Amino acid sequence: MLTIVVLISGTGSNLRALLEAVSEPDFPARVIAVGGDREAEGFLHAEAFGIPTFMVPWEQFPSREDWAQELATQLEVWRPDLVVLSGLMRVLPAGLVDVWSPRMINTHPAYLPEFPGAHGVRDALAAGAAQTGATVHIVDAGVDTGPVLAQERVPIETDDTERTLHERIKPVERRLLIDVVRRIADGDLDLAAAASVP
Ligand code: GRF
């Protein structure tokens, strides 16, 4: 059984979908803890599913490295097989990524390498793109630069706002994430091999 820690910053709708998927008796993975960098609405989903939570409050640490050191300590407590960044709005320092990658994956609301960064949906709209997408990738030391595990296009409608577009992307993100987690758990997706593809 693949064990997972999910890290969030926000509403946790993708987390919720993952929790629902893994609660199916035949799903080969379990979420063992949910962590975050702030008081996030998404923790309510974890609590509803009886999953332990932990928080490493960003504001209470003098530097990114100090914050990440405490996050690393928390991850060591749980020692999951996989860490899923599901809307965690922080760039992790290379030291932490080195410890967990390739067993750390991220979901991103754009078709990487297009529109990386914190405003992928807004940037796709601002660029006047006809389509964007969703991506699940291995986390590496860059910002949304790691090897792609799954991605899918999402068309942009002429009357889309950032909100409406993001709401159409998220269900695609969820489906890709759940599929990737299942393939990892089933042994059909080898993260080390995926990470070594140039
Ligand atoms: C997702 O689109 C994720 O890729 C992005 O933030 C969103 C998180 O949404 N970084 P939610 O918290 O799962 O609702």
JSON list of C-alpha atoms and ligand atoms in Angstrom, two decimals:
[
{"chain": "A", "resi": 1, "resn": "MET", "atom": "CA", "xyz": [0.00, 0.00, 0.00]},
{"chain": "A", "resi": 2, "resn": "LEU", "atom": "CA", "xyz": [1.49, 3.32, -1.11]},
{"chain": "A", "resi": 3, "resn": "THR", "atom": "CA", "xyz": [1.48, 5.88, 1.70]},
{"chain": "A", "resi": 4, "resn": "ILE", "atom": "CA", "xyz": [1.03, 9.58, 0.89]},
{"chain": "A", "resi": 5, "resn": "VAL", "atom": "CA", "xyz": [1.41, 12.91, 2.64]},
{"chain": "A", "resi": 6, "resn": "VAL", "atom": "CA", "xyz": [-0.41, 15.75, 0.87]},
{"chain": "A", "resi": 7, "resn": "LEU", "atom": "CA", "xyz": [0.71, 19.37, 1.31]},
{"chain": "A", "resi": 8, "resn": "ILE", "atom": "CA", "xyz": [-1.77, 22.20, 0.72]},
{"chain": "A", "resi": 9, "resn": "SER", "atom": "CA", "xyz": [-2.23, 25.96, 1.09]},
{"chain": "A", "resi": 10, "resn": "GLY", "atom": "CA", "xyz": [-5.81, 26.53, 0.00]},
{"chain": "A", "resi": 11, "resn": "THR", "atom": "CA", "xyz": [-9.27, 25.12, -0.41]},
{"chain": "A", "resi": 12, "resn": "GLY", "atom": "CA", "xyz": [-8.03, 21.61, -0.99]},
{"chain": "A", "resi": 13, "resn": "SER", "atom": "CA", "xyz": [-10.56, 20.60, -3.63]},
{"chain": "A", "resi": 14, "resn": "ASN", "atom": "CA", "xyz": [-7.94, 18.45, -5.34]},
{"chain": "A", "resi": 15, "resn": "LEU", "atom": "CA", "xyz": [-7.02, 16.98, -1.95]},
{"chain": "A", "resi": 16, "resn": "ARG", "atom": "CA", "xyz": [-10.69, 16.17, -1.39]},
{"chain": "A", "resi": 17, "resn": "ALA", "atom": "CA", "xyz": [-10.89, 14.31, -4.70]},
{"chain": "A", "resi": 18, "resn": "LEU", "atom": "CA", "xyz": [-7.78, 12.32, -3.81]},
{"chain": "A", "resi": 19, "resn": "LEU", "atom": "CA", "xyz": [-9.16, 11.48, -0.37]},
{"chain": "A", "resi": 20, "resn": "GLU", "atom": "CA", "xyz": [-12.37, 10.24, -1.97]},
{"chain": "A", "resi": 21, "resn": "ALA", "atom": "CA", "xyz": [-10.45, 8.13, -4.48]},
{"chain": "A", "resi": 22, "resn": "VAL", "atom": "CA", "xyz": [-8.13, 6.51, -1.95]},
{"chain": "A", "resi": 23, "resn": "SER", "atom": "CA", "xyz": [-11.01, 5.73, 0.39]},
{"chain": "A", "resi": 24, "resn": "GLU", "atom": "CA", "xyz": [-12.25, 3.17, -2.14]},
{"chain": "A", "resi": 25, "resn": "PRO", "atom": "CA", "xyz": [-11.31, -0.21, -0.64]},
{"chain": "A", "resi": 26, "resn": "ASP", "atom": "CA", "xyz": [-9.46, -1.41, -3.74]},
{"chain": "A", "resi": 27, "resn": "PHE", "atom": "CA", "xyz": [-7.43, 1.78, -4.26]},
{"chain": "A", "resi": 28, "resn": "PRO", "atom": "CA", "xyz": [-3.76, 0.82, -3.70]},
{"chain": "A", "resi": 29, "resn": "ALA", "atom": "CA", "xyz": [-2.77, 3.98, -1.77]},
{"chain": "A", "resi": 30, "resn": "ARG", "atom": "CA", "xyz": [-3.63, 5.75, 1.47]},
{"chain": "A", "resi": 31, "resn": "VAL", "atom": "CA", "xyz": [-3.23, 9.36, 2.59]},
{"chain": "A", "resi": 32, "resn": "ILE", "atom": "CA", "xyz": [-1.60, 9.15, 6.03]},
{"chain": "A", "resi": 33, "resn": "ALA", "atom": "CA", "xyz": [-1.34, 12.88, 6.79]},
{"chain": "A", "resi": 34, "resn": "VAL", "atom": "CA", "xyz": [-2.12, 16.31, 5.34]},
{"chain": "A", "resi": 35, "resn": "GLY", "atom": "CA", "xyz": [0.17, 19.25, 5.99]},
{"chain": "A", "resi": 36, "resn": "GLY", "atom": "CA", "xyz": [0.22, 22.91, 5.06]},
{"chain": "A", "resi": 37, "resn": "ASP", "atom": "CA", "xyz": [1.89, 26.26, 5.49]},
{"chain": "A", "resi": 38, "resn": "ARG", "atom": "CA", "xyz": [-1.15, 28.10, 6.90]},
{"chain": "A", "resi": 39, "resn": "GLU", "atom": "CA", "xyz": [-4.64, 27.67, 8.33]},
{"chain": "A", "resi": 40, "resn": "ALA", "atom": "CA", "xyz": [-6.15, 26.29, 5.14]},
{"chain": "A", "resi": 41, "resn": "GLU", "atom": "CA", "xyz": [-9.75, 25.39, 4.39]},
{"chain": "A", "resi": 42, "resn": "GLY", "atom": "CA", "xyz": [-8.45, 22.14, 2.95]},
{"chain": "A", "resi": 43, "resn": "PHE", "atom": "CA", "xyz": [-7.66, 20.82, 6.42]},
{"chain": "A", "resi": 44, "resn": "LEU", "atom": "CA", "xyz": [-11.40, 20.42, 6.93]},
{"chain": "A", "resi": 45, "resn": "HIS", "atom": "CA", "xyz": [-11.42, 17.74, 4.23]},
{"chain": "A", "resi": 46, "resn": "ALA", "atom": "CA", "xyz": [-8.65, 15.88, 6.02]},
{"chain": "A", "resi": 47, "resn": "GLU", "atom": "CA", "xyz": [-10.54, 16.07, 9.29]},
{"chain": "A", "resi": 48, "resn": "ALA", "atom": "CA", "xyz": [-13.73, 14.84, 7.61]},
{"chain": "A", "resi": 49, "resn": "PHE", "atom": "CA", "xyz": [-11.83, 11.76, 6.48]},
{"chain": "A", "resi": 50, "resn": "GLY", "atom": "CA", "xyz": [-10.16, 11.28, 9.86]},
{"chain": "A", "resi": 51, "resn": "ILE", "atom": "CA", "xyz": [-6.70, 12.02, 8.46]},
{"chain": "A", "resi": 52, "resn": "PRO", "atom": "CA", "xyz": [-4.13, 13.60, 10.82]},
{"chain": "A", "resi": 53, "resn": "THR", "atom": "CA", "xyz": [-2.97, 17.10, 9.93]},
{"chain": "A", "resi": 54, "resn": "PHE", "atom": "CA", "xyz": [0.07, 19.22, 10.66]},
{"chain": "A", "resi": 55, "resn": "MET", "atom": "CA", "xyz": [0.84, 22.84, 9.97]},
{"chain": "A", "resi": 56, "resn": "VAL", "atom": "CA", "xyz": [4.18, 24.60, 9.58]},
{"chain": "A", "resi": 57, "resn": "PRO", "atom": "CA", "xyz": [3.15, 28.27, 9.66]},
{"chain": "A", "resi": 58, "resn": "TRP", "atom": "CA", "xyz": [5.20, 30.19, 7.11]},
{"chain": "A", "resi": 59, "resn": "GLU", "atom": "CA", "xyz": [5.05, 33.49, 9.02]},
{"chain": "A", "resi": 60, "resn": "GLN", "atom": "CA", "xyz": [6.57, 32.03, 12.15]},
{"chain": "A", "resi": 61, "resn": "PHE", "atom": "CA", "xyz": [9.94, 31.22, 10.61]},
{"chain": "A", "resi": 62, "resn": "PRO", "atom": "CA", "xyz": [12.71, 33.73, 9.87]},
{"chain": "A", "resi": 63, "resn": "SER", "atom": "CA", "xyz": [13.62, 32.22, 6.49]},
{"chain": "A", "resi": 64, "resn": "ARG", "atom": "CA", "xyz": [12.49, 29.75, 3.83]},
{"chain": "A", "resi": 65, "resn": "GLU", "atom": "CA", "xyz": [15.26, 27.40, 4.98]},
{"chain": "A", "resi": 66, "resn": "ASP", "atom": "CA", "xyz": [14.11, 27.45, 8.60]},
{"chain": "A", "resi": 67, "resn": "TRP", "atom": "CA", "xyz": [10.53, 26.83, 7.52]},
{"chain": "A", "resi": 68, "resn": "ALA", "atom": "CA", "xyz": [11.60, 23.98, 5.26]},
{"chain": "A", "resi": 69, "resn": "GLN", "atom": "CA", "xyz": [13.68, 22.46, 8.04]},
{"chain": "A", "resi": 70, "resn": "GLU", "atom": "CA", "xyz": [10.57, 22.13, 10.18]},
{"chain": "A", "resi": 71, "resn": "LEU", "atom": "CA", "xyz": [8.60, 20.80, 7.20]},
{"chain": "A", "resi": 72, "resn": "ALA", "atom": "CA", "xyz": [11.35, 18.22, 6.65]},
{"chain": "A", "resi": 73, "resn": "THR", "atom": "CA", "xyz": [11.07, 17.18, 10.28]},
{"chain": "A", "resi": 74, "resn": "GLN", "atom": "CA", "xyz": [7.32, 16.68, 9.90]},
{"chain": "A", "resi": 75, "resn": "LEU", "atom": "CA", "xyz": [7.78, 14.64, 6.74]},
{"chain": "A", "resi": 76, "resn": "GLU", "atom": "CA", "xyz": [10.32, 12.48, 8.57]},
{"chain": "A", "resi": 77, "resn": "VAL", "atom": "CA", "xyz": [7.71, 11.79, 11.24]},
{"chain": "A", "resi": 78, "resn": "TRP", "atom": "CA", "xyz": [5.36, 10.34, 8.62]},
{"chain": "A", "resi": 79, "resn": "ARG", "atom": "CA", "xyz": [7.93, 8.90, 6.21]},
{"chain": "A", "resi": 80, "resn": "PRO", "atom": "CA", "xyz": [5.47, 8.53, 3.33]},
{"chain": "A", "resi": 81, "resn": "ASP", "atom": "CA", "xyz": [6.26, 6.71, 0.11]},
{"chain": "A", "resi": 82, "resn": "LEU", "atom": "CA", "xyz": [5.07, 9.78, -1.80]},
{"chain": "A", "resi": 83, "resn": "VAL", "atom": "CA", "xyz": [4.60, 13.50, -1.09]},
{"chain": "A", "resi": 84, "resn": "VAL", "atom": "CA", "xyz": [1.90, 15.23, -3.16]},
{"chain": "A", "resi": 85, "resn": "LEU", "atom": "CA", "xyz": [2.02, 19.02, -3.43]},
{"chain": "A", "resi": 86, "resn": "SER", "atom": "CA", "xyz": [-1.61, 19.86, -4.08]},
{"chain": "A", "resi": 87, "resn": "GLY", "atom": "CA", "xyz": [-1.84, 23.62, -4.16]},
{"chain": "A", "resi": 88, "resn": "LEU", "atom": "CA", "xyz": [1.07, 24.27, -1.78]},
{"chain": "A", "resi": 89, "resn": "MET", "atom": "CA", "xyz": [1.93, 27.88, -2.68]},
{"chain": "A", "resi": 90, "resn": "ARG", "atom": "CA", "xyz": [5.56, 27.77, -1.59]},
{"chain": "A", "resi": 91, "resn": "VAL", "atom": "CA", "xyz": [8.76, 27.09, -3.45]},
{"chain": "A", "resi": 92, "resn": "LEU", "atom": "CA", "xyz": [10.66, 24.40, -1.57]},
{"chain": "A", "resi": 93, "resn": "PRO", "atom": "CA", "xyz": [14.41, 24.85, -1.14]},
{"chain": "A", "resi": 94, "resn": "ALA", "atom": "CA", "xyz": [16.67, 22.50, -3.07]},
{"chain": "A", "resi": 95, "resn": "GLY", "atom": "CA", "xyz": [17.85, 20.80, 0.11]},
{"chain": "A", "resi": 96, "resn": "LEU", "atom": "CA", "xyz": [14.36, 19.51, 0.87]},
{"chain": "A", "resi": 97, "resn": "VAL", "atom": "CA", "xyz": [13.61, 18.64, -2.75]},
{"chain": "A", "resi": 98, "resn": "ASP", "atom": "CA", "xyz": [16.85, 16.65, -2.96]},
{"chain": "A", "resi": 99, "resn": "VAL", "atom": "CA", "xyz": [15.74, 14.46, -0.06]},
{"chain": "A", "resi": 100, "resn": "TRP", "atom": "CA", "xyz": [12.30, 13.64, -1.49]},
{"chain": "A", "resi": 101, "resn": "SER", "atom": "CA", "xyz": [12.54, 13.91, -5.27]},
{"chain": "A", "resi": 102, "resn": "PRO", "atom": "CA", "xyz": [11.52, 11.92, -7.29]},
{"chain": "A", "resi": 103, "resn": "ARG", "atom": "CA", "xyz": [9.06, 10.77, -4.61]},
{"chain": "A", "resi": 104, "resn": "MET", "atom": "CA", "xyz": [7.53, 14.25, -4.54]},
{"chain": "A", "resi": 105, "resn": "ILE", "atom": "CA", "xyz": [4.99, 15.28, -7.19]},
{"chain": "A", "resi": 106, "resn": "ASN", "atom": "CA", "xyz": [3.07, 18.47, -7.92]},
{"chain": "A", "resi": 107, "resn": "THR", "atom": "CA", "xyz": [-0.10, 19.41, -9.75]},
{"chain": "A", "resi": 108, "resn": "HIS", "atom": "CA", "xyz": [-0.07, 22.56, -11.87]},
{"chain": "A", "resi": 109, "resn": "PRO", "atom": "CA", "xyz": [-2.97, 24.32, -13.61]},
{"chain": "A", "resi": 110, "resn": "ALA", "atom": "CA", "xyz": [-1.26, 24.78, -16.99]},
{"chain": "A", "resi": 111, "resn": "TYR", "atom": "CA", "xyz": [0.30, 22.70, -19.73]},
{"chain": "A", "resi": 112, "resn": "LEU", "atom": "CA", "xyz": [3.94, 22.85, -18.61]},
{"chain": "A", "resi": 113, "resn": "PRO", "atom": "CA", "xyz": [6.42, 24.12, -19.64]},
{"chain": "A", "resi": 114, "resn": "GLU", "atom": "CA", "xyz": [3.86, 26.77, -20.61]},
{"chain": "A", "resi": 115, "resn": "PHE", "atom": "CA", "xyz": [2.87, 29.16, -17.82]},
{"chain": "A", "resi": 116, "resn": "PRO", "atom": "CA", "xyz": [4.85, 27.95, -14.79]},
{"chain": "A", "resi": 117, "resn": "GLY", "atom": "CA", "xyz": [4.67, 29.73, -11.45]},
{"chain": "A", "resi": 118, "resn": "ALA", "atom": "CA", "xyz": [2.02, 30.86, -9.02]},
{"chain": "A", "resi": 119, "resn": "HIS", "atom": "CA", "xyz": [-0.29, 32.44, -11.62]},
{"chain": "A", "resi": 120, "resn": "GLY", "atom": "CA", "xyz": [-0.45, 29.83, -14.34]},
{"chain": "A", "resi": 121, "resn": "VAL", "atom": "CA", "xyz": [-4.16, 30.35, -15.05]},
{"chain": "A", "resi": 122, "resn": "ARG", "atom": "CA", "xyz": [-3.94, 34.15, -15.07]},
{"chain": "A", "resi": 123, "resn": "ASP", "atom": "CA", "xyz": [-0.84, 34.09, -17.27]},
{"chain": "A", "resi": 124, "resn": "ALA", "atom": "CA", "xyz": [-2.49, 31.83, -19.87]},
{"chain": "A", "resi": 125, "resn": "LEU", "atom": "CA", "xyz": [-5.43, 34.25, -20.09]},
{"chain": "A", "resi": 126, "resn": "ALA", "atom": "CA", "xyz": [-3.16, 37.29, -20.26]},
{"chain": "A", "resi": 127, "resn": "ALA", "atom": "CA", "xyz": [-1.20, 35.69, -23.09]},
{"chain": "A", "resi": 128, "resn": "GLY", "atom": "CA", "xyz": [-4.38, 35.33, -25.12]},
{"chain": "A", "resi": 129, "resn": "ALA", "atom": "CA", "xyz": [-3.76, 31.59, -25.50]},
{"chain": "A", "resi": 130, "resn": "ALA", "atom": "CA", "xyz": [-6.44, 29.47, -27.15]},
{"chain": "A", "resi": 131, "resn": "GLN", "atom": "CA", "xyz": [-5.75, 26.59, -24.81]},
{"chain": "A", "resi": 132, "resn": "THR", "atom": "CA", "xyz": [-3.97, 25.81, -21.59]},
{"chain": "A", "resi": 133, "resn": "GLY", "atom": "CA", "xyz": [-4.06, 22.62, -19.55]},
{"chain": "A", "resi": 134, "resn": "ALA", "atom": "CA", "xyz": [-3.16, 20.70, -16.44]},
{"chain": "A", "resi": 135, "resn": "THR", "atom": "CA", "xyz": [0.05, 18.88, -15.52]},
{"chain": "A", "resi": 136, "resn": "VAL", "atom": "CA", "xyz": [1.28, 16.46, -12.89]},
{"chain": "A", "resi": 137, "resn": "HIS", "atom": "CA", "xyz": [5.05, 16.40, -12.60]},
{"chain": "A", "resi": 138, "resn": "ILE", "atom": "CA", "xyz": [7.93, 15.33, -10.40]},
{"chain": "A", "resi": 139, "resn": "VAL", "atom": "CA", "xyz": [9.19, 18.19, -8.25]},
{"chain": "A", "resi": 140, "resn": "ASP", "atom": "CA", "xyz": [12.77, 19.23, -8.93]},
{"chain": "A", "resi": 141, "resn": "ALA", "atom": "CA", "xyz": [14.80, 22.22, -7.77]},
{"chain": "A", "resi": 142, "resn": "GLY", "atom": "CA", "xyz": [13.17, 24.58, -10.29]},
{"chain": "A", "resi": 143, "resn": "VAL", "atom": "CA", "xyz": [9.72, 26.16, -10.26]},
{"chain": "A", "resi": 144, "resn": "ASP", "atom": "CA", "xyz": [7.38, 23.75, -12.09]},
{"chain": "A", "resi": 145, "resn": "THR", "atom": "CA", "xyz": [10.26, 22.39, -14.16]},
{"chain": "A", "resi": 146, "resn": "GLY", "atom": "CA", "xyz": [10.39, 18.72, -13.15]},
{"chain": "A", "resi": 147, "resn": "PRO", "atom": "CA", "xyz": [9.71, 15.75, -15.45]},
{"chain": "A", "resi": 148, "resn": "VAL", "atom": "CA", "xyz": [6.09, 15.59, -16.63]},
{"chain": "A", "resi": 149, "resn": "LEU", "atom": "CA", "xyz": [4.14, 12.49, -15.59]},
{"chain": "A", "resi": 150, "resn": "ALA", "atom": "CA", "xyz": [0.76, 13.38, -17.12]},
{"chain": "A", "resi": 151, "resn": "GLN", "atom": "CA", "xyz": [-0.81, 16.37, -18.80]},
{"chain": "A", "resi": 152, "resn": "GLU", "atom": "CA", "xyz": [-3.88, 17.28, -20.75]},
{"chain": "A", "resi": 153, "resn": "ARG", "atom": "CA", "xyz": [-5.10, 20.28, -22.73]},
{"chain": "A", "resi": 154, "resn": "VAL", "atom": "CA", "xyz": [-8.01, 22.46, -21.63]},
{"chain": "A", "resi": 155, "resn": "PRO", "atom": "CA", "xyz": [-9.49, 24.92, -24.16]},
{"chain": "A", "resi": 156, "resn": "ILE", "atom": "CA", "xyz": [-9.88, 28.58, -23.15]},
{"chain": "A", "resi": 157, "resn": "GLU", "atom": "CA", "xyz": [-13.32, 30.08, -23.85]},
{"chain": "A", "resi": 158, "resn": "THR", "atom": "CA", "xyz": [-13.58, 33.69, -25.02]},
{"chain": "A", "resi": 159, "resn": "ASP", "atom": "CA", "xyz": [-15.58, 34.71, -21.94]},
{"chain": "A", "resi": 160, "resn": "ASP", "atom": "CA", "xyz": [-13.37, 32.88, -19.44]},
{"chain": "A", "resi": 161, "resn": "THR", "atom": "CA", "xyz": [-12.27, 34.62, -16.28]},
{"chain": "A", "resi": 162, "resn": "GLU", "atom": "CA", "xyz": [-9.42, 33.36, -14.12]},
{"chain": "A", "resi": 163, "resn": "ARG", "atom": "CA", "xyz": [-12.01, 31.75, -11.87]},
{"chain": "A", "resi": 164, "resn": "THR", "atom": "CA", "xyz": [-14.08, 30.02, -14.56]},
{"chain": "A", "resi": 165, "resn": "LEU", "atom": "CA", "xyz": [-10.99, 28.74, -16.34]},
{"chain": "A", "resi": 166, "resn": "HIS", "atom": "CA", "xyz": [-9.42, 27.47, -13.12]},
{"chain": "A", "resi": 167, "resn": "GLU", "atom": "CA", "xyz": [-12.66, 25.71, -12.21]},
{"chain": "A", "resi": 168, "resn": "ARG", "atom": "CA", "xyz": [-12.57, 23.88, -15.56]},
{"chain": "A", "resi": 169, "resn": "ILE", "atom": "CA", "xyz": [-8.90, 22.98, -15.15]},
{"chain": "A", "resi": 170, "resn": "LYS", "atom": "CA", "xyz": [-9.19, 21.60, -11.63]},
{"chain": "A", "resi": 171, "resn": "PRO", "atom": "CA", "xyz": [-11.30, 18.54, -12.52]},
{"chain": "A", "resi": 172, "resn": "VAL", "atom": "CA", "xyz": [-8.67, 17.63, -15.12]},
{"chain": "A", "resi": 173, "resn": "GLU", "atom": "CA", "xyz": [-5.91, 18.09, -12.53]},
{"chain": "A", "resi": 174, "resn": "ARG", "atom": "CA", "xyz": [-7.79, 15.80, -10.15]},
{"chain": "A", "resi": 175, "resn": "ARG", "atom": "CA", "xyz": [-8.27, 13.09, -12.72]},
{"chain": "A", "resi": 176, "resn": "LEU", "atom": "CA", "xyz": [-4.61, 13.21, -13.75]},
{"chain": "A", "resi": 177, "resn": "LEU", "atom": "CA", "xyz": [-3.42, 13.22, -10.13]},
{"chain": "A", "resi": 178, "resn": "ILE", "atom": "CA", "xyz": [-5.55, 10.25, -9.13]},
{"chain": "A", "resi": 179, "resn": "ASP", "atom": "CA", "xyz": [-4.45, 8.33, -12.22]},
{"chain": "A", "resi": 180, "resn": "VAL", "atom": "CA", "xyz": [-0.76, 9.08, -11.57]},
{"chain": "A", "resi": 181, "resn": "VAL", "atom": "CA", "xyz": [-1.05, 8.04, -7.92]},
{"chain": "A", "resi": 182, "resn": "ARG", "atom": "CA", "xyz": [-2.77, 4.81, -8.94]},
{"chain": "A", "resi": 183, "resn": "ARG", "atom": "CA", "xyz": [-0.09, 4.03, -11.53]},
{"chain": "A", "resi": 184, "resn": "ILE", "atom": "CA", "xyz": [2.70, 4.69, -9.01]},
{"chain": "A", "resi": 185, "resn": "ALA", "atom": "CA", "xyz": [0.99, 2.50, -6.43]},
{"chain": "A", "resi": 186, "resn": "ASP", "atom": "CA", "xyz": [0.42, -0.28, -8.96]},
{"chain": "A", "resi": 187, "resn": "GLY", "atom": "CA", "xyz": [4.05, -0.18, -10.02]},
{"chain": "A", "resi": 188, "resn": "ASP", "atom": "CA", "xyz": [3.12, 0.88, -13.55]},
{"chain": "A", "resi": 189, "resn": "LEU", "atom": "CA", "xyz": [4.88, 4.23, -13.19]},
{"chain": "A", "resi": 190, "resn": "ASP", "atom": "CA", "xyz": [8.47, 4.18, -11.97]},
{"chain": "A", "resi": 191, "resn": "LEU", "atom": "CA", "xyz": [9.32, 7.62, -10.61]},
{"chain": "A", "resi": 192, "resn": "ALA", "atom": "CA", "xyz": [13.07, 7.02, -10.59]},
{"chain": "A", "resi": 193, "resn": "ALA", "atom": "CA", "xyz": [12.95, 6.00, -14.25]},
{"chain": "A", "resi": 194, "resn": "ALA", "atom": "CA", "xyz": [10.70, 8.96, -15.13]},
{"chain": "A", "resi": 195, "resn": "ALA", "atom": "CA", "xyz": [13.09, 11.32, -13.36]},
{"chain": "A", "resi": 196, "resn": "SER", "atom": "CA", "xyz": [16.10, 10.04, -15.28]},
{"chain": "A", "resi": 197, "resn": "VAL", "atom": "CA", "xyz": [14.60, 10.67, -18.73]},
{"chain": "A", "resi": 198, "resn": "PRO", "atom": "CA", "xyz": [16.54, 13.64, -20.17]},
{"chain": "B", "resi": 1, "resn": "GRF", "atom": "C1", "xyz": [-4.68, 23.85, -8.09]},
{"chain": "B", "resi": 1, "resn": "GRF", "atom": "O1", "xyz": [-5.07, 24.32, -9.37]},
{"chain": "B", "resi": 1, "resn": "GRF", "atom": "C2", "xyz": [-3.20, 23.72, -8.01]},
{"chain": "B", "resi": 1, "resn": "GRF", "atom": "O2", "xyz": [-2.60, 23.20, -9.13]},
{"chain": "B", "resi": 1, "resn": "GRF", "atom": "C3", "xyz": [-2.81, 25.14, -7.82]},
{"chain": "B", "resi": 1, "resn": "GRF", "atom": "O3", "xyz": [-3.73, 25.60, -6.86]},
{"chain": "B", "resi": 1, "resn": "GRF", "atom": "C4", "xyz": [-4.95, 24.90, -7.03]},
{"chain": "B", "resi": 1, "resn": "GRF", "atom": "C5", "xyz": [-5.30, 24.27, -5.71]},
{"chain": "B", "resi": 1, "resn": "GRF", "atom": "O4", "xyz": [-6.68, 24.15, -5.62]},
{"chain": "B", "resi": 1, "resn": "GRF", "atom": "N1", "xyz": [-1.44, 25.31, -7.47]},
{"chain": "B", "resi": 1, "resn": "GRF", "atom": "P1", "xyz": [-7.33, 23.40, -4.39]},
{"chain": "B", "resi": 1, "resn": "GRF", "atom": "O5", "xyz": [-6.72, 23.98, -3.13]},
{"chain": "B", "resi": 1, "resn": "GRF", "atom": "O6", "xyz": [-7.04, 21.94, -4.54]},
{"chain": "B", "resi": 1, "resn": "GRF", "atom": "O7", "xyz": [-8.79, 23.69, -4.49]}
]
